[in-house]
Structures are given as structure tokens and as C-alpha cells.
JSON list of C-alpha atoms in Angstrom, two decimals:
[
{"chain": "A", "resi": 432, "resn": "UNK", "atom": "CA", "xyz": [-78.12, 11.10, -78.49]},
{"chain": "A", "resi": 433, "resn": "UNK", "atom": "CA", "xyz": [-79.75, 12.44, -81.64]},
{"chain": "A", "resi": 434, "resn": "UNK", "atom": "CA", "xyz": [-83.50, 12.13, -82.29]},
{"chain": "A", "resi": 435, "resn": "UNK", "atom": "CA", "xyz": [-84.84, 11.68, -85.48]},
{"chain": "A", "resi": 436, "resn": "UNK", "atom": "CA", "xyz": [-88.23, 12.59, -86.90]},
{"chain": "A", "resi": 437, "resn": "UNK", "atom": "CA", "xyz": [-90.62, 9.68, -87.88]},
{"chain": "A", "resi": 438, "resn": "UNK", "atom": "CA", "xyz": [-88.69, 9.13, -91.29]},
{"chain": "A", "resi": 439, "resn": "UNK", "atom": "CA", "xyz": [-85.19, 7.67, -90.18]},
{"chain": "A", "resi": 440, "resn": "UNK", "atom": "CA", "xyz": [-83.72, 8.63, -93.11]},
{"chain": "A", "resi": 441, "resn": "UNK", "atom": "CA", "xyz": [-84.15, 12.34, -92.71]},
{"chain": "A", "resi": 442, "resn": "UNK", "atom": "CA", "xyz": [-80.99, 14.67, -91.09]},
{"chain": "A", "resi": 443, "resn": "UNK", "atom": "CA", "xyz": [-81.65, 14.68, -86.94]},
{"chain": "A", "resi": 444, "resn": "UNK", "atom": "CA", "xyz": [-83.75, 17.50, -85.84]},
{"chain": "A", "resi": 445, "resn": "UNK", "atom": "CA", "xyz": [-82.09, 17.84, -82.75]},
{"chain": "A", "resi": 446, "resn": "UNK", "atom": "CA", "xyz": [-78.87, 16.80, -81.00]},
{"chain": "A", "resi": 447, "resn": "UNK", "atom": "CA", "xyz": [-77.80, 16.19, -77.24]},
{"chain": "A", "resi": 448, "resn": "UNK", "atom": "CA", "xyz": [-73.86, 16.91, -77.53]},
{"chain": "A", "resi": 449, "resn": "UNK", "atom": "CA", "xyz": [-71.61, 16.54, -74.24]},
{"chain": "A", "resi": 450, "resn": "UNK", "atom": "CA", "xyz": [-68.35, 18.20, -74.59]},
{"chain": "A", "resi": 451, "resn": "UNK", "atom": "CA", "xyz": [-64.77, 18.60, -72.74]},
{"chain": "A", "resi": 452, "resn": "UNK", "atom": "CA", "xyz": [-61.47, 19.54, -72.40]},
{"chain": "A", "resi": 453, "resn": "UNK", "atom": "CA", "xyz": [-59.42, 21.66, -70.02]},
{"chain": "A", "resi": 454, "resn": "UNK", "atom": "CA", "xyz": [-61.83, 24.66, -69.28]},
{"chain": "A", "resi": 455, "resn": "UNK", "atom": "CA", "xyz": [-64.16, 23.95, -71.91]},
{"chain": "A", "resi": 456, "resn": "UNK", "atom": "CA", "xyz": [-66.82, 21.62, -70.89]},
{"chain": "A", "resi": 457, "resn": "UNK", "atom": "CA", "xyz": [-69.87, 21.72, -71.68]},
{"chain": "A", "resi": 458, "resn": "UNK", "atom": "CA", "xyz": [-73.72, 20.38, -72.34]},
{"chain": "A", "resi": 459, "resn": "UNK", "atom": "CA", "xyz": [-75.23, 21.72, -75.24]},
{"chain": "A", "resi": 460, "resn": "UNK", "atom": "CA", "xyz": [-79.05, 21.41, -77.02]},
{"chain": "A", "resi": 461, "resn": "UNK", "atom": "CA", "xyz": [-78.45, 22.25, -80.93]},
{"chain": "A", "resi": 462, "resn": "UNK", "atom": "CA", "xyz": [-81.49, 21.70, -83.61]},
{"chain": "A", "resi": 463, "resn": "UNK", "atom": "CA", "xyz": [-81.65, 21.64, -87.39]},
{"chain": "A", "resi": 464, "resn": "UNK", "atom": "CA", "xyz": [-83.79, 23.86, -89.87]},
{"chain": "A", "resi": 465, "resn": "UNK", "atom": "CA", "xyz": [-85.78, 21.13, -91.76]},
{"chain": "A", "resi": 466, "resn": "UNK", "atom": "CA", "xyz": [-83.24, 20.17, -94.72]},
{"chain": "A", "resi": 467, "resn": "UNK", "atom": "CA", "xyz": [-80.01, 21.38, -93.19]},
{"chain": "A", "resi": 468, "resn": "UNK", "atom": "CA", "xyz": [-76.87, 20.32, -92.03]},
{"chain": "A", "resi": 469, "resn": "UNK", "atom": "CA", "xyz": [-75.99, 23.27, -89.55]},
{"chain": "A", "resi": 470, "resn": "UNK", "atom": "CA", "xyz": [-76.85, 23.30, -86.28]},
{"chain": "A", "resi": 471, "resn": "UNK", "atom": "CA", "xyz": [-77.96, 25.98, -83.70]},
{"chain": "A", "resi": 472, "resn": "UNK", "atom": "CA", "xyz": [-77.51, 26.11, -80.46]},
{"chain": "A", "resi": 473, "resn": "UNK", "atom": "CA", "xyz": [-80.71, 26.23, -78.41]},
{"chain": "A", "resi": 474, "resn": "UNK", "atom": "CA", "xyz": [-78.88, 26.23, -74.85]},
{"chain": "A", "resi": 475, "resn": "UNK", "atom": "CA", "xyz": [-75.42, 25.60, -73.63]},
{"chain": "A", "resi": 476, "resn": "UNK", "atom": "CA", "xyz": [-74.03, 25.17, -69.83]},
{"chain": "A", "resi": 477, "resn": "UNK", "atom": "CA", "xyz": [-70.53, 25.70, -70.21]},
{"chain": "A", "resi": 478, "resn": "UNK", "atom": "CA", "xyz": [-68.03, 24.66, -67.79]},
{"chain": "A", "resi": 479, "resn": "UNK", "atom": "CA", "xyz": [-68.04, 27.45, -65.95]},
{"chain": "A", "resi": 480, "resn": "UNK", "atom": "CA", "xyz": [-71.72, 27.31, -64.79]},
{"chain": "A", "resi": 481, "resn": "UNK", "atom": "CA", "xyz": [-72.98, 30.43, -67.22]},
{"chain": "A", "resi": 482, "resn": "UNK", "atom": "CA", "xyz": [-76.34, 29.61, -69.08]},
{"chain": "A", "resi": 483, "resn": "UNK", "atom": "CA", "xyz": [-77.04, 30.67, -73.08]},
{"chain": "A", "resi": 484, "resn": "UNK", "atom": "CA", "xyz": [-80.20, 30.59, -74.63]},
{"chain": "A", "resi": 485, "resn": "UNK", "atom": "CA", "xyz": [-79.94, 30.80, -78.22]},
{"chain": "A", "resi": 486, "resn": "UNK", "atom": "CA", "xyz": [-76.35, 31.64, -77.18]},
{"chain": "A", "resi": 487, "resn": "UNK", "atom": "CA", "xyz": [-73.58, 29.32, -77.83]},
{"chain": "A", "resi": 488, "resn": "UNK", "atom": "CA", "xyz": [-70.66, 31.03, -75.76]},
{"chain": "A", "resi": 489, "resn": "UNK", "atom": "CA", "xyz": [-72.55, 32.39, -73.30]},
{"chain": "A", "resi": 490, "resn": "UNK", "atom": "CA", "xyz": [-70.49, 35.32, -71.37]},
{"chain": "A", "resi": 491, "resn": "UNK", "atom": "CA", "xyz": [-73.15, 35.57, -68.06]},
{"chain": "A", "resi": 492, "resn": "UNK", "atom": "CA", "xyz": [-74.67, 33.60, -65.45]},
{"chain": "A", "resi": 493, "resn": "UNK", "atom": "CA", "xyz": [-77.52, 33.73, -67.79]},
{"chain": "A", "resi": 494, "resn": "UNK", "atom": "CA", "xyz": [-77.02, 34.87, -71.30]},
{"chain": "A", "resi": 495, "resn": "UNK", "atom": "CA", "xyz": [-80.03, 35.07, -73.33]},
{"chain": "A", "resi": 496, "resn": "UNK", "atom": "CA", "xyz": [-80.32, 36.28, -77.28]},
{"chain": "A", "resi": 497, "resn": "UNK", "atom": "CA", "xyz": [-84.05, 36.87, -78.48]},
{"chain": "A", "resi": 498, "resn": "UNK", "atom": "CA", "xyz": [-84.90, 35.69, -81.99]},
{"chain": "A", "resi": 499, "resn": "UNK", "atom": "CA", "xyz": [-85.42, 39.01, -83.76]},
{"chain": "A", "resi": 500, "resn": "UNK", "atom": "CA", "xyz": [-86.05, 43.11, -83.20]},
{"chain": "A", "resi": 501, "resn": "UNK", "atom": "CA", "xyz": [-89.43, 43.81, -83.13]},
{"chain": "A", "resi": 502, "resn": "UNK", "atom": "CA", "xyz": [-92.44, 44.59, -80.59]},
{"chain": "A", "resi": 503, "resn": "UNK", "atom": "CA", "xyz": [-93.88, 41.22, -81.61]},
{"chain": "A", "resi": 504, "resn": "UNK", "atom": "CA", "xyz": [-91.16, 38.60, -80.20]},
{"chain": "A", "resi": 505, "resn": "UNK", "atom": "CA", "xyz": [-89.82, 38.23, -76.42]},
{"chain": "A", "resi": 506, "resn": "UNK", "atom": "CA", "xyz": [-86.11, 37.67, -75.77]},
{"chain": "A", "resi": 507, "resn": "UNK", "atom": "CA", "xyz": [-88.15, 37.08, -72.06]},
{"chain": "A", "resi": 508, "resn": "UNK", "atom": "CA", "xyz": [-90.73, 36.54, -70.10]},
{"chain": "A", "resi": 509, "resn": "UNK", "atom": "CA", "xyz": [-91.71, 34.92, -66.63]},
{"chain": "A", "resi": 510, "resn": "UNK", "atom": "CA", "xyz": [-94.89, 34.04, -65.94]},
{"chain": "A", "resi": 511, "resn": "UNK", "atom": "CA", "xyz": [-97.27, 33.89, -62.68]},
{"chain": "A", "resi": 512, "resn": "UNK", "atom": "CA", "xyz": [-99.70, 31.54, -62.53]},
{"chain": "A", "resi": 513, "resn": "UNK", "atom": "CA", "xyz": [-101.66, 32.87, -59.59]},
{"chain": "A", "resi": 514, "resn": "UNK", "atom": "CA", "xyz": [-101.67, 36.16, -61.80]},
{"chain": "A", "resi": 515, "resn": "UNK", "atom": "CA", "xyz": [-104.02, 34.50, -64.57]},
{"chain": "A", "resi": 516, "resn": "UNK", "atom": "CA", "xyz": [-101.24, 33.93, -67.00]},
{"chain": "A", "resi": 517, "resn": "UNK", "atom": "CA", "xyz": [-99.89, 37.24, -67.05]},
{"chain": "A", "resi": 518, "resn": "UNK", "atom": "CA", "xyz": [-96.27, 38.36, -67.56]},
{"chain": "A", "resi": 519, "resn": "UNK", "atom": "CA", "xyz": [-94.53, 38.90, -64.19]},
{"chain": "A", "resi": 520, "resn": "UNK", "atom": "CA", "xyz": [-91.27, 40.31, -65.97]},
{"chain": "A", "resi": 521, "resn": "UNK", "atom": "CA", "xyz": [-91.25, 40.26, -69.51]},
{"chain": "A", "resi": 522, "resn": "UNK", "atom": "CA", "xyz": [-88.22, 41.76, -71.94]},
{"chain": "A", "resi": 523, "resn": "UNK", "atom": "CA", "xyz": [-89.09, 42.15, -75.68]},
{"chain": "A", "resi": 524, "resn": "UNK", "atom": "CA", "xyz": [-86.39, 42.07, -78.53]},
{"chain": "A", "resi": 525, "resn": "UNK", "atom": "CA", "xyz": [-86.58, 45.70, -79.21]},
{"chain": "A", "resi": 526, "resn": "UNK", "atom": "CA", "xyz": [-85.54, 46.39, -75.89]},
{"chain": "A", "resi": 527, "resn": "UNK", "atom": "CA", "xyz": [-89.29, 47.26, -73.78]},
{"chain": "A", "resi": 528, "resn": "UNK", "atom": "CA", "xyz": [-89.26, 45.65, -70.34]},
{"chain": "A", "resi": 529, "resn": "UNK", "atom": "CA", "xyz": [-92.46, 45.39, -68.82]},
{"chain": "A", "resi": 530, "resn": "UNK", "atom": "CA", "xyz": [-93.66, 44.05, -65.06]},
{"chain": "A", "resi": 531, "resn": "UNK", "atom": "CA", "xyz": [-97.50, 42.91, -64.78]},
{"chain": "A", "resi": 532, "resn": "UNK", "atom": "CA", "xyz": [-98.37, 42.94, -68.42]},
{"chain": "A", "resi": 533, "resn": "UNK", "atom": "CA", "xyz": [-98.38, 41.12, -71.54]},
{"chain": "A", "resi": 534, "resn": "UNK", "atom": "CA", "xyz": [-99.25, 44.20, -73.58]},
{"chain": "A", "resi": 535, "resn": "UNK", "atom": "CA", "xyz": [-96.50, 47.32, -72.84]},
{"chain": "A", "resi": 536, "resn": "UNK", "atom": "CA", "xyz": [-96.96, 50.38, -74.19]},
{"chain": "A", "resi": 537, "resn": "UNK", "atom": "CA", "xyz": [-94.83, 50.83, -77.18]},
{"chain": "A", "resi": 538, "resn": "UNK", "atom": "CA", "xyz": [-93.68, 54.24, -76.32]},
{"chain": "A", "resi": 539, "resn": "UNK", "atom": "CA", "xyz": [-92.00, 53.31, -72.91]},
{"chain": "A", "resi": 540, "resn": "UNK", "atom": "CA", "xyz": [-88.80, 51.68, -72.27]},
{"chain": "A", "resi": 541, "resn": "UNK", "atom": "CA", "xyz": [-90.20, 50.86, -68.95]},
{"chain": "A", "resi": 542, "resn": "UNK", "atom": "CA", "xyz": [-94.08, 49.64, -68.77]},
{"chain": "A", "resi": 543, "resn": "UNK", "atom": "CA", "xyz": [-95.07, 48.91, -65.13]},
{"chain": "A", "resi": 544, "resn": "UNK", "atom": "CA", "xyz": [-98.64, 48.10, -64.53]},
{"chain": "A", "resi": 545, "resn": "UNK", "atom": "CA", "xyz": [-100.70, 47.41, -61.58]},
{"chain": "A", "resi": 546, "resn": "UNK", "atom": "CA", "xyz": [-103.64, 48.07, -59.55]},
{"chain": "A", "resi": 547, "resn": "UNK", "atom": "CA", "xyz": [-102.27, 47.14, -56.01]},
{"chain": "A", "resi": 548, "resn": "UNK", "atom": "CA", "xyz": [-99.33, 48.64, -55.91]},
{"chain": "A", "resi": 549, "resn": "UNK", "atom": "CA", "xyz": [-97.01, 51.54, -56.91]},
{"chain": "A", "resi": 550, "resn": "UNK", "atom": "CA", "xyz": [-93.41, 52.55, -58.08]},
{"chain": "A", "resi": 551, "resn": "UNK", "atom": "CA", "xyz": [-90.43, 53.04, -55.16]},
{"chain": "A", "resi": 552, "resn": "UNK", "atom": "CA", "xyz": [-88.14, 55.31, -56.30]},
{"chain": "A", "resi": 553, "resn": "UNK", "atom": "CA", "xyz": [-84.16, 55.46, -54.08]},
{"chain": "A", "resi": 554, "resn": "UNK", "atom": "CA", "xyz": [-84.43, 56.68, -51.20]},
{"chain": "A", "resi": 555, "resn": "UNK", "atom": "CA", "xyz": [-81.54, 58.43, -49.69]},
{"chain": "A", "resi": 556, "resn": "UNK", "atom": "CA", "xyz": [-80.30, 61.36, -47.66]},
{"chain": "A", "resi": 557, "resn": "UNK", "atom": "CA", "xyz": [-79.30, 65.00, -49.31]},
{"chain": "A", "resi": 558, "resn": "UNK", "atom": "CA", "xyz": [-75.57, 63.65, -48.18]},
{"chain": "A", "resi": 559, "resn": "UNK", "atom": "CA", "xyz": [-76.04, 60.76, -50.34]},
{"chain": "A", "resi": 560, "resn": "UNK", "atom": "CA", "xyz": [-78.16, 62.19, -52.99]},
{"chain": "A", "resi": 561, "resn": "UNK", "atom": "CA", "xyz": [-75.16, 64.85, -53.33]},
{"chain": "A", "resi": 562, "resn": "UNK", "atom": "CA", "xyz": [-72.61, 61.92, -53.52]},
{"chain": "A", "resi": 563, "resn": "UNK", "atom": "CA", "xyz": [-74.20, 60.57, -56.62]},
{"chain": "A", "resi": 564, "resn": "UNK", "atom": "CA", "xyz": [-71.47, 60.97, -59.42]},
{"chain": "A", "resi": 565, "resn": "UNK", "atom": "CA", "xyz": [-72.19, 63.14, -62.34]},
{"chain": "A", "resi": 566, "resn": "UNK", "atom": "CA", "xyz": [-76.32, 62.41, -61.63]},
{"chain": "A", "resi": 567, "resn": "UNK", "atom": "CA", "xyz": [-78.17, 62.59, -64.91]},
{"chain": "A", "resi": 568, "resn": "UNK", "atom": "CA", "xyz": [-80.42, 65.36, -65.73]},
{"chain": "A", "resi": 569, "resn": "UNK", "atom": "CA", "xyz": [-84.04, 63.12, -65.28]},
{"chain": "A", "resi": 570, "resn": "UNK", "atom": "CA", "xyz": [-82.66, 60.87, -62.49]},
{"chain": "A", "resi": 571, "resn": "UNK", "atom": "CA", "xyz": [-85.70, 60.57, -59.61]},
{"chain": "A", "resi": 572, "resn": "UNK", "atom": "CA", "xyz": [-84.80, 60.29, -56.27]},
{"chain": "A", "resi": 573, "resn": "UNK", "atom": "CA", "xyz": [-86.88, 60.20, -52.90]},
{"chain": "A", "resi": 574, "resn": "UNK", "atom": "CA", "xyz": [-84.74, 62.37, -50.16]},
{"chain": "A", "resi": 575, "resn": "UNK", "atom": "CA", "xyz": [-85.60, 60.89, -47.11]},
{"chain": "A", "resi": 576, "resn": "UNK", "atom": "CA", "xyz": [-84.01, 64.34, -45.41]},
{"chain": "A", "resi": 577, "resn": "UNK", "atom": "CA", "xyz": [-86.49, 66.64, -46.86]},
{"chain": "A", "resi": 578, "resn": "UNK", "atom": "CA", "xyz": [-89.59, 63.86, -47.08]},
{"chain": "A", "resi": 579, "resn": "UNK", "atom": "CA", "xyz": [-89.44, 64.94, -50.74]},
{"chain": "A", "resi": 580, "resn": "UNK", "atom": "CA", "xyz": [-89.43, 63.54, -54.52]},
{"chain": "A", "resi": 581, "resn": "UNK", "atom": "CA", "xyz": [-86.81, 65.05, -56.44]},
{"chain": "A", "resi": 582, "resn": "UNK", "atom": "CA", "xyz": [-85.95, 65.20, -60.13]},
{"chain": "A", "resi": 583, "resn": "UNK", "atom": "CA", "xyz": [-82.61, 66.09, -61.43]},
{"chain": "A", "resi": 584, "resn": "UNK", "atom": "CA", "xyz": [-83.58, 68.90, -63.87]},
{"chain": "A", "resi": 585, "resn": "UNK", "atom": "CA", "xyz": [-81.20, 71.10, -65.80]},
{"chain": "A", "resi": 586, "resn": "UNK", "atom": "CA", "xyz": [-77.81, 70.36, -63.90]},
{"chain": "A", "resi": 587, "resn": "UNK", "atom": "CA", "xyz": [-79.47, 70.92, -60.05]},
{"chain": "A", "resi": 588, "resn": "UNK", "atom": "CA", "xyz": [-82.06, 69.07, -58.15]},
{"chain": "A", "resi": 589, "resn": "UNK", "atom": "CA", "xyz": [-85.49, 70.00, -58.11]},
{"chain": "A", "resi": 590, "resn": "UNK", "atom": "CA", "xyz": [-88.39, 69.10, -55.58]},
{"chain": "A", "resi": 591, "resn": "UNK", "atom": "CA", "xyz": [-91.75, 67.40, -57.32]},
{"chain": "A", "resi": 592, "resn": "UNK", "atom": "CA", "xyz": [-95.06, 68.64, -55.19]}
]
């Protein structure tokens, strides 16, 4: 059912469309720029059960497409309340993720903040550590055979004191 803004004779704001066919159902939540004809999807469940957020053929369980590429807008976030507010999880459009802030530091791709609590890195045998395909130089590991952090450094593995 459409829903209209206070002036009936204006073009529906937003629109509640059901939809179906072999393989191809679907519930979908579509709004209109002020003035336009054209539609955009806001979310769609598609028959399969996958989720899209500003996605209208949403390929994942949950498919979600952020609004624009800059440190300023969110394509996520998930929020704590018994945290004050603050950003449990949040992914930003150009691609930061951060966990326990609203406010990640622009020059990490990773931003993980707290006071209580620290970073676990993998923690595996030398066997296991050694059975890593092609390991990137930077990859961190914790070998639980040597009680040691190690870095991946210039093609061999190196311990961190």
C-alpha cells in the first residue's frame, strides 16, 4: 500500500510492493526523491531469504550498499546500548571498519579500541602455521608451539619479543 504525504495529490513517497513468480518472490520497501517518478529500493527479501539494503537484487544473506565513499557516511553500524551509544561494529563507505568507536582513525583499515580488552591474534602450531598456503608477508600469527608472536616478514617467519 502506498503512503502519501499530507497533500494527496503529490507522487507517493514510499511504496510497500509484494512480488512473485517461480523463484522470484519477493517483499520490497522502494521511496521517491520529492518530485520523481523512479523509485529506489530501500530493502528487498527476495525469495530466497537474502536481505538488501539499498540493494535491489541482493546476492548475500545480507547485502548491504552504503550511500556514498567518504569517511563521513556508514554503509554500517551496530550499536550497544549498555556501551553509552557507542559503535559496537561499525563499517564506513570508504571501506574503515572499526569495533568500540564512533570515531576510527582515518589511517587504519582496521580501528579497534578499548580499555578492557585486547587483540587475539590465530593461534596455531608450527605444523599448522607451516601449512598456511602462500602466507603473506605481514600475516601475524601466535604459535602456540614456541609460546611466541610471529610476523611473516620478507618470505620467512619471524618471532616478535
Amino acid at each position: 500500500f502506498p503512503s502519501h504525504d499530507t497533500d494527496d495529490t503529490a507522487i507517493p513517497s514510499w511504496l510497500w510492493r509484494f512480488g512473485g513468480g517461480v523463484g522470484a518472490d519477493f517483499f520490497d520497501v522502494s521511496r521517491s526523491p520529492a518530485g520523481s517518478i523512479s523509485m529506489t529500493s530501500l530493502f528487498r527479501l527476495n525469495g530466497v531469504g537474502n536481505l538488501g539494503i539499498n540493494q535491489s537484487a541482493p546476492a548475500a544473506r545480507l547485502h548491504v550498499v552504503g550511500s556514498g565513499a567518504s569517511s563521513s557516511t556508514w554503509t554500517a553500524q551496530f550499536h550497544n546500548s549498555a556501551t553509552g551509544g557507542n559503535n559496537a561494529l561499525t563499517i564506513r563507505d570508504d571501506g574503515i571498519v572499526a569495533l568500540g568507536t564512533n570515531a576510527p582513525n582515518a589511517s587504519a583499515a582496521l580501528d579497534v579500541t578499548s580499555t578492557t580488552r585486547g587483540v587475539l591474534f590465530p593461534r596455531m602450531t608450527t605444523t599448522q602455521r607451516n601449512a598456511i598456503a602462500t602466507p603473506a608477508d605481514g600475516l601475524v600469527i601466535y604459535n602456540s608451539t614456541d609460546n611466541k608472536l610471529q610476523v611473516r616478514a620478507g618470505g620467512a617467519w619471524v618471532d616478535l619479543h
